[in-house]
Coordinates of C-alpha atoms in Angstrom, one line a residue:
M22 CA -75.6 -17.4 117.1
V23 CA -76.6 -19.1 113.9
R24 CA -75.0 -22.5 113.5
S25 CA -75.6 -25.5 111.5
R26 CA -74.4 -29.1 111.3
V27 CA -72.5 -30.3 108.3
N28 CA -71.9 -34.0 107.7
G29 CA -68.4 -35.3 107.5
T30 CA -65.1 -35.5 109.3
I31 CA -63.5 -32.8 111.6
S32 CA -63.7 -30.5 110.0
I33 CA -64.6 -4.8 96.5
A34 CA -64.9 16.9 87.6
L35 CA -65.6 17.8 84.5
V36 CA -69.1 19.2 84.0
A37 CA -68.8 18.4 80.3
L38 CA -68.5 14.7 81.1
T39 CA -71.1 14.4 83.8
A40 CA -74.0 13.5 81.6
A41 CA -72.0 10.9 79.6
F42 CA -70.7 9.1 82.8
A43 CA -74.1 9.2 84.4
F44 CA -75.4 7.5 81.3
L45 CA -72.6 4.9 81.5
A46 CA -73.3 4.2 85.2
G47 CA -76.7 2.6 84.6
P48 CA -77.6 -0.9 85.6
R49 CA -74.8 -3.3 84.7
T50 CA -76.0 -6.7 86.0
S51 CA -77.4 -8.0 82.8
S52 CA -74.5 -6.7 80.7
A53 CA -72.0 -8.7 82.8
F54 CA -74.0 -12.0 82.7
C55 CA -76.9 -12.2 80.3
G56 CA -77.8 -15.8 80.5
S57 CA -79.8 -17.6 83.3
Y58 CA -78.1 -18.9 86.4
V59 CA -79.3 -22.4 87.1
N60 CA -77.5 -23.5 90.3
S61 CA -74.1 -24.1 91.9
G62 CA -73.5 -27.5 93.4
G63 CA -72.3 -26.1 96.8
A64 CA -72.8 -28.5 99.6
D65 CA -74.4 -30.9 97.1
L66 CA -71.2 -31.7 95.4
F67 CA -69.2 -33.2 98.3
N68 CA -71.3 -33.7 101.4
N69 CA -68.5 -35.1 103.5
A70 CA -65.9 -32.5 102.5
T71 CA -64.1 -30.6 105.3
Q72 CA -64.4 -26.8 104.8
V73 CA -61.5 -24.6 105.9
A74 CA -61.0 -20.8 105.4
M75 CA -57.6 -19.2 105.7
M76 CA -56.8 -15.5 105.6
R77 CA -53.2 -14.7 104.8
E78 CA -51.4 -11.3 104.9
G79 CA -47.6 -11.2 105.2
Q80 CA -46.7 -13.8 107.8
Q81 CA -50.1 -13.6 109.5
T82 CA -52.5 -16.5 109.2
V83 CA -56.1 -16.8 110.4
L84 CA -57.5 -20.3 110.2
S85 CA -61.2 -21.0 110.5
M86 CA -62.5 -24.5 110.7
Q87 CA -65.9 -26.1 110.5
N88 CA -66.5 -28.8 113.1
D89 CA -68.7 -31.3 111.3
Y90 CA -68.4 -33.9 114.0
E91 CA -71.2 -36.4 114.4
G92 CA -71.5 -38.3 117.7
P93 CA -71.8 -37.8 121.5
P94 CA -70.2 -34.4 122.4
E95 CA -68.3 -36.0 125.3
D96 CA -66.4 -38.0 122.8
F97 CA -65.3 -35.0 120.7
A98 CA -61.6 -34.0 120.7
M99 CA -59.7 -31.8 118.2
V100 CA -55.9 -31.7 118.0
V101 CA -54.3 -29.1 115.7
P102 CA -50.5 -28.5 115.4
T103 CA -49.6 -24.7 115.6
P104 CA -46.3 -22.9 115.2
Q105 CA -46.8 -20.9 118.4
V106 CA -48.6 -21.0 121.8
L107 CA -52.1 -19.8 121.2
E108 CA -53.5 -17.6 124.0
K109 CA -57.2 -17.0 124.7
D110 CA -57.2 -13.8 122.7
D111 CA -56.0 -15.7 119.7
V112 CA -59.0 -18.0 119.6
K113 CA -62.7 -17.5 119.1
T114 CA -65.8 -19.2 117.9
I115 CA -67.6 -17.8 114.8
E116 CA -70.9 -18.2 113.1
D117 CA -71.3 -21.1 110.8
G118 CA -73.2 -19.1 108.1
V119 CA -70.1 -17.6 106.7
F120 CA -69.1 -21.0 105.4
D121 CA -72.4 -21.3 103.6
T122 CA -71.8 -18.0 101.9
I123 CA -68.3 -19.0 100.9
D124 CA -69.4 -22.4 99.6
R125 CA -72.2 -20.9 97.6
L126 CA -70.0 -18.2 96.1
T127 CA -67.1 -20.4 95.1
A128 CA -68.8 -23.6 94.0
P129 CA -69.0 -24.5 90.3
R130 CA -72.0 -23.2 88.6
L131 CA -74.4 -24.3 85.8
V132 CA -75.9 -21.7 83.5
E133 CA -78.2 -21.5 80.5
Y134 CA -78.2 -19.3 77.4
W135 CA -80.9 -18.9 74.9
E136 CA -80.4 -17.8 71.3
Q137 CA -82.2 -14.5 70.8
N138 CA -84.7 -13.6 68.2
P139 CA -82.7 -13.3 65.0
C140 CA -85.0 -10.5 63.8
R141 CA -84.9 -8.3 66.8
S142 CA -82.6 -5.3 66.7
R143 CA -79.5 -5.5 68.9
Q144 CA -80.1 -3.6 72.1
G145 CA -77.1 -4.6 74.1
R146 CA -73.4 -4.9 73.6
D147 CA -71.2 -7.9 73.7
A148 CA -71.0 -9.2 77.2
A149 CA -69.0 -8.5 77.9
F150 CA -58.4 -19.3 123.5
G151 CA -59.1 -17.7 131.1
G152 CA -56.3 -19.8 132.5
D153 CA -52.8 -18.8 133.6
A154 CA -50.4 -19.9 130.9
G155 CA -47.1 -21.2 132.4
S156 CA -48.7 -22.0 135.8
A157 CA -50.3 -25.2 134.7
P158 CA -48.8 -28.5 136.0
R159 CA -46.2 -30.4 134.2
A160 CA -47.3 -34.0 133.3
D161 CA -44.8 -36.8 133.4
S162 CA -45.4 -39.8 131.2
G163 CA -42.7 -42.1 132.6
N164 CA -39.8 -42.8 130.3
R165 CA -41.7 -41.6 127.2
G166 CA -40.9 -37.9 127.6
D167 CA -42.6 -34.9 129.1
V168 CA -45.7 -32.9 128.2
D169 CA -46.1 -29.2 129.1
V170 CA -49.4 -27.5 129.4
E171 CA -48.6 -24.1 127.9
A172 CA -52.1 -22.5 128.1
K173 CA -55.5 -23.4 129.3
F174 CA -58.8 -21.6 128.8
D175 CA -62.4 -21.9 127.6
V176 CA -63.9 -20.5 124.4
G177 CA -67.6 -20.9 123.8
E178 CA -68.5 -24.5 124.4
Y179 CA -64.9 -25.6 124.1
E180 CA -62.3 -26.4 126.8
V181 CA -58.9 -25.7 125.4
V182 CA -55.4 -26.7 126.4
V183 CA -52.2 -25.9 124.5
L184 CA -49.5 -28.6 124.8
S185 CA -45.9 -29.1 124.0
S186 CA -43.9 -32.3 124.1
D187 CA -40.6 -33.8 123.0
E188 CA -42.1 -37.3 122.4
S189 CA -45.1 -38.1 120.4
S190 CA -45.8 -41.2 122.5
A191 CA -45.8 -39.1 125.6
L192 CA -48.3 -36.7 124.0
E193 CA -50.6 -39.5 123.0
A194 CA -50.4 -41.0 126.5
W195 CA -51.1 -37.6 128.2
L196 CA -54.2 -37.1 126.0
Q197 CA -55.5 -40.6 126.7
D198 CA -54.8 -40.4 130.5
N199 CA -56.6 -37.0 130.7
G200 CA -59.8 -38.3 129.1
Y201 CA -59.3 -37.2 125.5
N202 CA -60.8 -39.5 122.9
I203 CA -57.7 -40.1 120.8
P204 CA -57.4 -43.2 118.7
S205 CA -54.7 -45.7 119.7
G206 CA -51.7 -45.3 117.4
A207 CA -52.0 -41.6 117.0
D208 CA -48.4 -41.0 118.0
M209 CA -47.2 -41.9 114.4
Y210 CA -49.2 -38.9 113.1
L211 CA -48.1 -36.6 116.0
Q212 CA -44.4 -37.5 115.6
P213 CA -43.6 -35.2 112.6
Y214 CA -45.1 -32.2 114.3
V215 CA -43.3 -32.9 117.6
Q216 CA -40.0 -33.1 115.6
Q217 CA -40.7 -29.8 114.0
G218 CA -41.2 -28.1 117.4
N219 CA -45.0 -27.5 117.0
Y220 CA -47.4 -26.8 119.8
F221 CA -50.7 -28.6 120.0
F222 CA -54.1 -26.9 120.2
V223 CA -56.4 -29.4 121.9
A224 CA -60.1 -28.8 122.4
Q225 CA -62.9 -30.9 123.9
V226 CA -66.5 -30.0 124.6
D227 CA -68.2 -28.8 127.8
V228 CA -71.4 -30.8 127.4
D229 CA -73.4 -28.3 129.6
K230 CA -72.7 -25.6 127.0
V231 CA -73.6 -27.6 123.8
E232 CA -76.7 -26.8 121.8
F233 CA -78.6 -29.7 120.2
Q234 CA -80.7 -29.8 117.1
N235 CA -82.8 -32.9 116.5
G236 CA -80.8 -34.7 119.2
Q237 CA -77.5 -33.9 117.5
A238 CA -74.9 -31.7 119.1
V239 CA -74.1 -28.6 117.1
L240 CA -70.5 -27.4 117.5
S241 CA -69.4 -23.9 116.5
P242 CA -66.6 -23.3 114.0
L243 CA -63.3 -22.4 115.7
R244 CA -61.0 -19.6 114.5
F245 CA -57.5 -18.9 115.6
H246 CA -54.6 -16.8 114.3
Y247 CA -50.8 -17.0 114.5
Q248 CA -47.6 -15.8 112.9
S249 CA -45.7 -18.2 110.6
Q250 CA -43.1 -17.7 107.9
Q251 CA -44.4 -20.8 106.1
F252 CA -48.0 -20.9 104.9
K253 CA -49.3 -24.4 105.4
L254 CA -52.2 -26.5 106.6
P255 CA -51.6 -29.5 108.9
V256 CA -53.9 -32.0 107.1
R257 CA -52.1 -35.2 108.1
M258 CA -53.7 -35.1 111.5
G259 CA -57.0 -35.8 109.7
L260 CA -55.6 -39.3 108.9
V261 CA -55.8 -40.3 112.6
N262 CA -59.5 -41.0 112.3
S263 CA -59.7 -41.3 108.5
Q264 CA -62.1 -43.8 107.1
G265 CA -60.7 -43.8 103.6
Q266 CA -60.6 -41.0 101.1
Q267 CA -61.3 -37.5 102.3
D268 CA -62.2 -34.3 100.5
L269 CA -60.8 -31.1 101.8
I270 CA -61.8 -27.7 100.4
V271 CA -59.5 -24.8 101.4
N272 CA -60.7 -21.3 100.7
I273 CA -57.8 -18.8 100.9
L274 CA -58.4 -15.1 101.2
A275 CA -55.5 -12.8 100.4
R276 CA -55.3 -9.3 99.1
E277 CA -55.3 -9.4 95.3
Q278 CA -53.4 -12.7 95.4
R279 CA -54.1 -16.2 94.3
Y280 CA -52.5 -19.2 96.1
Q281 CA -51.8 -22.7 95.0
V282 CA -49.9 -25.7 96.7
A283 CA -46.1 -25.8 96.5
N284 CA -45.6 -29.5 97.3
Y285 CA -48.2 -31.3 95.2
P286 CA -49.2 -31.0 91.6
N287 CA -51.6 -28.2 90.7
T288 CA -54.3 -28.2 88.1
T289 CA -57.5 -26.2 87.4
I290 CA -60.9 -27.7 86.9
P291 CA -62.0 -27.8 83.2
T292 CA -64.4 -24.9 82.6
N293 CA -66.7 -23.4 80.0
L294 CA -67.8 -26.8 78.9
R295 CA -71.1 -27.0 77.0
V296 CA -73.2 -29.8 78.5
S297 CA -76.5 -31.6 77.7
E298 CA -79.7 -30.4 79.3
S299 CA -79.8 -33.6 81.4
V300 CA -77.1 -32.1 83.6
K301 CA -79.8 -29.9 85.2
E302 CA -81.2 -32.9 86.9
N303 CA -77.9 -34.4 88.1
F304 CA -75.4 -31.6 88.3
P305 CA -73.7 -32.9 91.5
S306 CA -73.2 -36.3 89.8
F307 CA -71.9 -34.6 86.7
Y308 CA -69.4 -32.5 88.6
R309 CA -68.2 -35.4 90.8
S310 CA -67.4 -37.4 87.6
L311 CA -65.6 -34.4 86.1
F312 CA -63.6 -33.8 89.3
E313 CA -62.5 -37.5 89.4
R314 CA -61.5 -37.5 85.8
T315 CA -59.5 -34.3 86.4
L316 CA -57.6 -36.0 89.2
Q317 CA -56.9 -39.1 87.2
R318 CA -55.6 -37.2 84.1
N319 CA -53.3 -34.9 86.1
R320 CA -51.5 -37.2 88.4
E321 CA -47.7 -36.6 88.4
N322 CA -45.2 -39.1 89.7
G323 CA -47.9 -40.9 91.6
Q324 CA -49.1 -37.7 93.3
T325 CA -52.7 -36.6 93.2
P326 CA -53.1 -33.0 92.2
V327 CA -54.9 -30.2 94.1
V328 CA -57.6 -28.6 92.0
T329 CA -58.2 -24.9 91.7
E330 CA -62.0 -24.5 91.4
Y331 CA -62.3 -20.7 91.8
S332 CA -60.3 -17.6 92.1
W333 CA -62.0 -14.2 92.0
D334 CA -62.4 -10.9 93.9
A335 CA -64.5 -12.0 96.9
S336 CA -66.8 -9.0 96.6
K337 CA -67.7 -9.8 93.1
C338 CA -69.0 -12.7 90.9
D339 CA -70.4 -13.3 87.5
P340 CA -72.9 -14.9 87.7
C341 CA -73.8 -14.5 91.3
P342 CA -75.4 -17.5 93.0
G343 CA -76.0 -15.5 96.2
P344 CA -74.4 -12.7 98.2
T345 CA -70.7 -12.0 97.9
L346 CA -68.5 -11.5 101.0
D347 CA -68.7 -8.1 102.7
Q348 CA -66.8 -6.3 105.4
S349 CA -68.6 -8.2 108.1
D350 CA -67.6 -11.5 106.6
Y351 CA -64.0 -10.3 106.3
L352 CA -63.9 -9.4 110.0
T353 CA -65.4 -12.7 110.9
L354 CA -62.7 -14.5 108.9
G355 CA -59.8 -12.6 110.4
A356 CA -59.6 -9.0 109.1
D357 CA -60.1 -7.8 112.7
V358 CA -56.7 -9.2 113.7
I359 CA -54.8 -8.9 110.4
S360 CA -52.5 -5.8 110.2
D361 CA -53.9 -3.3 107.7
D362 CA -51.2 -3.2 105.1
S363 CA -53.8 -3.0 102.3
Q364 CA -52.9 0.4 100.9
Q365 CA -50.2 0.5 98.3
Q366 CA -47.9 3.4 98.6
G367 CA -47.3 5.6 95.6
R368 CA -45.3 8.8 94.9
R369 CA -48.2 10.9 95.9
G370 CA -49.2 8.9 99.0
P371 CA -51.5 5.8 99.6
R372 CA -53.1 4.4 96.5
R373 CA -56.4 2.4 96.4
R374 CA -57.2 -0.2 99.0
R375 CA -56.6 -3.7 97.7
G376 CA -59.5 -6.1 97.8
W377 CA -59.6 -9.7 99.0
T378 CA -59.2 -12.5 96.4
I379 CA -60.7 -15.8 97.4
T380 CA -59.2 -19.0 95.9
R381 CA -60.9 -22.4 96.3
L382 CA -58.6 -25.4 96.4
H383 CA -60.0 -28.9 96.4
A384 CA -57.8 -31.8 97.6
R385 CA -58.7 -35.5 97.9
Y386 CA -56.4 -37.7 99.9
D387 CA -56.0 -40.8 101.9
S388 CA -53.2 -42.4 104.0
E389 CA -51.4 -43.6 100.9
T390 CA -51.5 -40.4 98.9
L391 CA -50.9 -37.8 101.6
G392 CA -47.2 -37.8 102.4
E393 CA -46.9 -34.3 103.9
D394 CA -49.0 -31.3 104.9
L395 CA -50.3 -28.8 102.3
V396 CA -47.8 -25.9 101.8
F397 CA -49.1 -22.9 99.9
E398 CA -47.4 -20.5 97.6
K399 CA -48.4 -17.4 95.7
A400 CA -49.5 -17.9 92.1
S401 CA -50.1 -15.7 89.1
A402 CA -53.6 -14.5 88.2
I403 CA -55.8 -16.6 85.9
R404 CA -59.1 -16.2 84.2
G405 CA -61.6 -18.7 82.8
G406 CA -65.2 -19.6 82.9
R407 CA -66.5 -16.4 81.2
G408 CA -67.7 -15.4 77.7
L409 CA -70.6 -16.2 75.5
P410 CA -71.5 -19.3 73.5
G411 CA -69.8 -19.1 70.2
S412 CA -66.7 -17.6 71.7
L413 CA -65.9 -19.7 74.7
Q414 CA -62.3 -20.2 75.9
Q415 CA -62.0 -23.5 77.7
G416 CA -59.6 -23.9 80.6
A417 CA -57.5 -21.3 82.5
Q418 CA -55.5 -18.6 80.9
D419 CA -53.0 -16.1 82.3
A420 CA -54.5 -12.8 83.3
R421 CA -53.9 -9.4 85.0
R422 CA -56.5 -10.2 87.7
N423 CA -58.2 -13.3 88.9
T424 CA -61.6 -14.1 87.3
F425 CA -61.6 -17.9 87.2
Q426 CA -64.6 -20.2 88.0
G427 CA -65.9 -23.6 87.1
R428 CA -68.8 -22.9 84.8
Y429 CA -70.9 -25.3 82.7
I430 CA -73.3 -24.2 80.0
I431 CA -76.6 -25.4 78.5
T432 CA -77.6 -23.7 75.2
H433 CA -81.0 -23.5 73.5
P434 CA -81.3 -22.5 69.8
W435 CA -84.1 -20.1 68.8
E436 CA -87.3 -22.0 68.2
G437 CA -89.6 -19.1 67.2
P438 CA -90.4 -17.8 63.7
V439 CA -87.8 -16.0 61.6
N440 CA -89.7 -13.3 59.6
C441 CA -87.1 -10.9 58.4
D442 CA -84.8 -10.4 55.4
N443 CA -81.5 -10.3 57.3
P444 CA -81.7 -12.4 60.5
R445 CA -78.8 -12.3 62.9
Y446 CA -78.1 -15.7 64.3
G447 CA -75.9 -16.7 67.2
R448 CA -76.8 -13.9 69.7
W449 CA -77.2 -15.4 73.2
G450 CA -78.8 -14.2 76.4
E451 CA -81.7 -14.7 78.8
Q452 CA -84.7 -16.8 78.0
P453 CA -86.8 -14.7 75.5
S454 CA -90.3 -13.8 76.3
D455 CA -91.5 -13.8 72.7
G456 CA -91.9 -17.4 71.8
G457 CA -88.3 -18.6 71.4
G458 CA -86.4 -20.9 73.7
S459 CA -87.3 -23.7 76.0
T460 CA -90.3 -23.5 78.3
S461 CA -88.7 -25.7 81.0
S462 CA -88.5 -24.2 84.5
V463 CA -85.1 -23.0 85.7
Q464 CA -83.8 -23.5 89.2
S465 CA -82.4 -20.2 90.2
A466 CA -81.4 -20.8 93.9
L467 CA -79.2 -23.3 95.5
G468 CA -81.9 -24.0 98.1
Q469 CA -84.0 -25.6 95.4
T470 CA -81.5 -28.2 94.3
N471 CA -81.6 -31.8 95.4
R472 CA -79.3 -32.2 98.5
S473 CA -79.3 -36.0 98.4
S474 CA -75.9 -37.4 99.4
S475 CA -76.5 -40.6 97.4
A476 CA -75.5 -39.1 94.0
E477 CA -72.5 -41.0 92.6
A478 CA -69.8 -40.0 90.1
N479 CA -71.1 -42.2 87.3
V480 CA -72.0 -39.8 84.6
D481 CA -70.9 -40.6 81.0
L482 CA -68.9 -37.5 80.4
D483 CA -68.1 -38.3 76.8
N484 CA -71.9 -38.2 76.0
T485 CA -72.7 -35.3 78.3
I486 CA -70.0 -32.8 77.3
Q487 CA -70.7 -31.3 73.9
D488 CA -67.9 -30.3 71.6
G489 CA -67.9 -27.6 68.9
E490 CA -69.9 -24.5 68.6
P491 CA -73.5 -24.4 69.9
E492 CA -76.3 -25.1 67.4
T493 CA -78.3 -22.1 66.3
A494 CA -81.6 -21.6 64.5
A495 CA -79.7 -21.2 61.2
D496 CA -78.2 -24.7 61.7
R497 CA -81.7 -26.1 62.1
S498 CA -83.2 -24.5 59.0
S499 CA -82.1 -25.3 55.4
G500 CA -81.1 -22.5 53.1
S501 CA -81.3 -19.8 55.7
S502 CA -79.2 -16.8 55.3
G503 CA -78.2 -14.0 57.6
D504 CA -75.5 -12.6 59.8
S505 CA -74.3 -14.5 62.9
G506 CA -72.6 -13.1 66.0
G507 CA -72.0 -13.8 69.6
G508 CA -73.5 -10.6 70.9
C509 CA -75.4 -10.7 74.2
H510 CA -78.9 -9.5 73.8
T511 CA -80.3 -8.4 77.2
T512 CA -83.3 -6.5 78.7
G513 CA -81.2 -4.3 81.0
Q514 CA -79.9 -0.8 80.2
N515 CA -76.7 -1.4 78.5
I516 CA -74.2 0.8 76.8
P517 CA -74.6 1.2 73.0
A518 CA -71.4 1.3 71.0
S519 CA -72.3 4.9 70.0
A520 CA -72.2 5.9 73.7
A521 CA -68.7 4.6 74.0
W522 CA -67.5 6.5 71.0
F523 CA -69.3 9.6 72.4
V524 CA -67.2 9.5 75.5
V525 CA -64.0 8.9 73.5
F526 CA -65.0 11.9 71.4
I527 CA -65.5 14.2 74.4
L528 CA -62.2 13.1 76.0
A529 CA -60.4 13.7 72.7
G530 CA -62.0 17.1 72.3
W531 CA -61.1 18.0 75.9
R532 CA -57.5 17.1 75.3
R533 CA -57.4 19.3 72.2
Y534 CA -59.0 22.1 74.1
R535 CA -56.5 22.0 76.9
H536 CA -53.6 21.8 74.4
R537 CA -54.9 25.0 72.6
R538 CA -55.2 26.8 76.0
N539 CA -51.6 25.8 77.0
D540 CA -50.4 27.1 73.6

């Protein structure tokens, strides 16, 4: 099992058309994103953020949690309120690597575009939990109420009990009397869940089963599933051992559906911002500053908003900072226990299988700003963080499907010679190989970025974010003439406009042919 430690707190017929469609099915990577991917912040951005993944279908929820606990394993204890008694078959440990894949996929990204040779012909197109439940002893906590042990079992390195109680003080006393390392005063955080009739999933570590890396215990992520009409995450329990502000990143997987919070303000991270080249050296600091400003500017009635940082088909991306999620990842995150209602019914039977949309929600809270747990609701599709320099739409817009990401752009004007009568300026793409553009190296993998946790949110955003259209070679030269356009010039096999018209012509001709035959 591959596991890693993370710093922080608990945490997709007709012969006549065959040739045309074969031509259209050529390589498409460069036509989708024709710039250069620099990096995504990933774990760099918020080292102490708790990462949670939730899969939702109907009233079924699968919750996967990273355990980023640091300290002696015998001191570890996790308490999670749940709406039902969890049995052993409901709980499992999973590999930690899936969280790395999710974080890399959904984190904000920094990209570069270079202006293409104004004199080169246009080749591309516009870019486009075994124990016996019920037989366990009943524990009496004096006059403070009773605690029932509903289930007891082992999972991986964890020893699990599921408890119920009618008094939060009794629950706290039971945990302390039975050797669980629960902070004094935890009953005030347990009380709301007791009043709501929740059960309590409690895990501690069997020290003999723990793996160590560099003297540090490495704990597996835990996954459990349950049925609940309300879709929520019990985050207030995290305040029991809170040491100030906490960052929580919730990744929600649902079939072609985006989610947002229902009981706090929502906002989206500003996207498609052009930034200075200096951001390449301090992207985590830049993004922290942008995130903090976004929180400050979108507070409502004293409440801090939850920020949507990403929403997209989990099997796709543009640009792709690494692998997308595949069927193995979906099974790891809960598709193995989720009922398969993924095929829409039509008049002629099942339609296409719906894919998983992943939405990344980022919350920052402390004991003063977190009044209640996060409750989630369905939200309409949005798009943002796409397009080419010269035609960038900033922010989120309504859309038919979710294609939203936090994307930040560095642009480089053409620096080579312009030796033609009708230069075409303002075409953007990959770094040219014929003398134009910057010669600085480009970090193309997250693993190459600086993972220092000392970066602070102190970037002067006003001087880092660049307003207006990007500068082109025409802007740098006096008296230059020529066409300008936002076309994406790439080196891959793209679809010429004539090919698109060719297909339309064939389709139109086929319809006329069928019409004549029917006559």
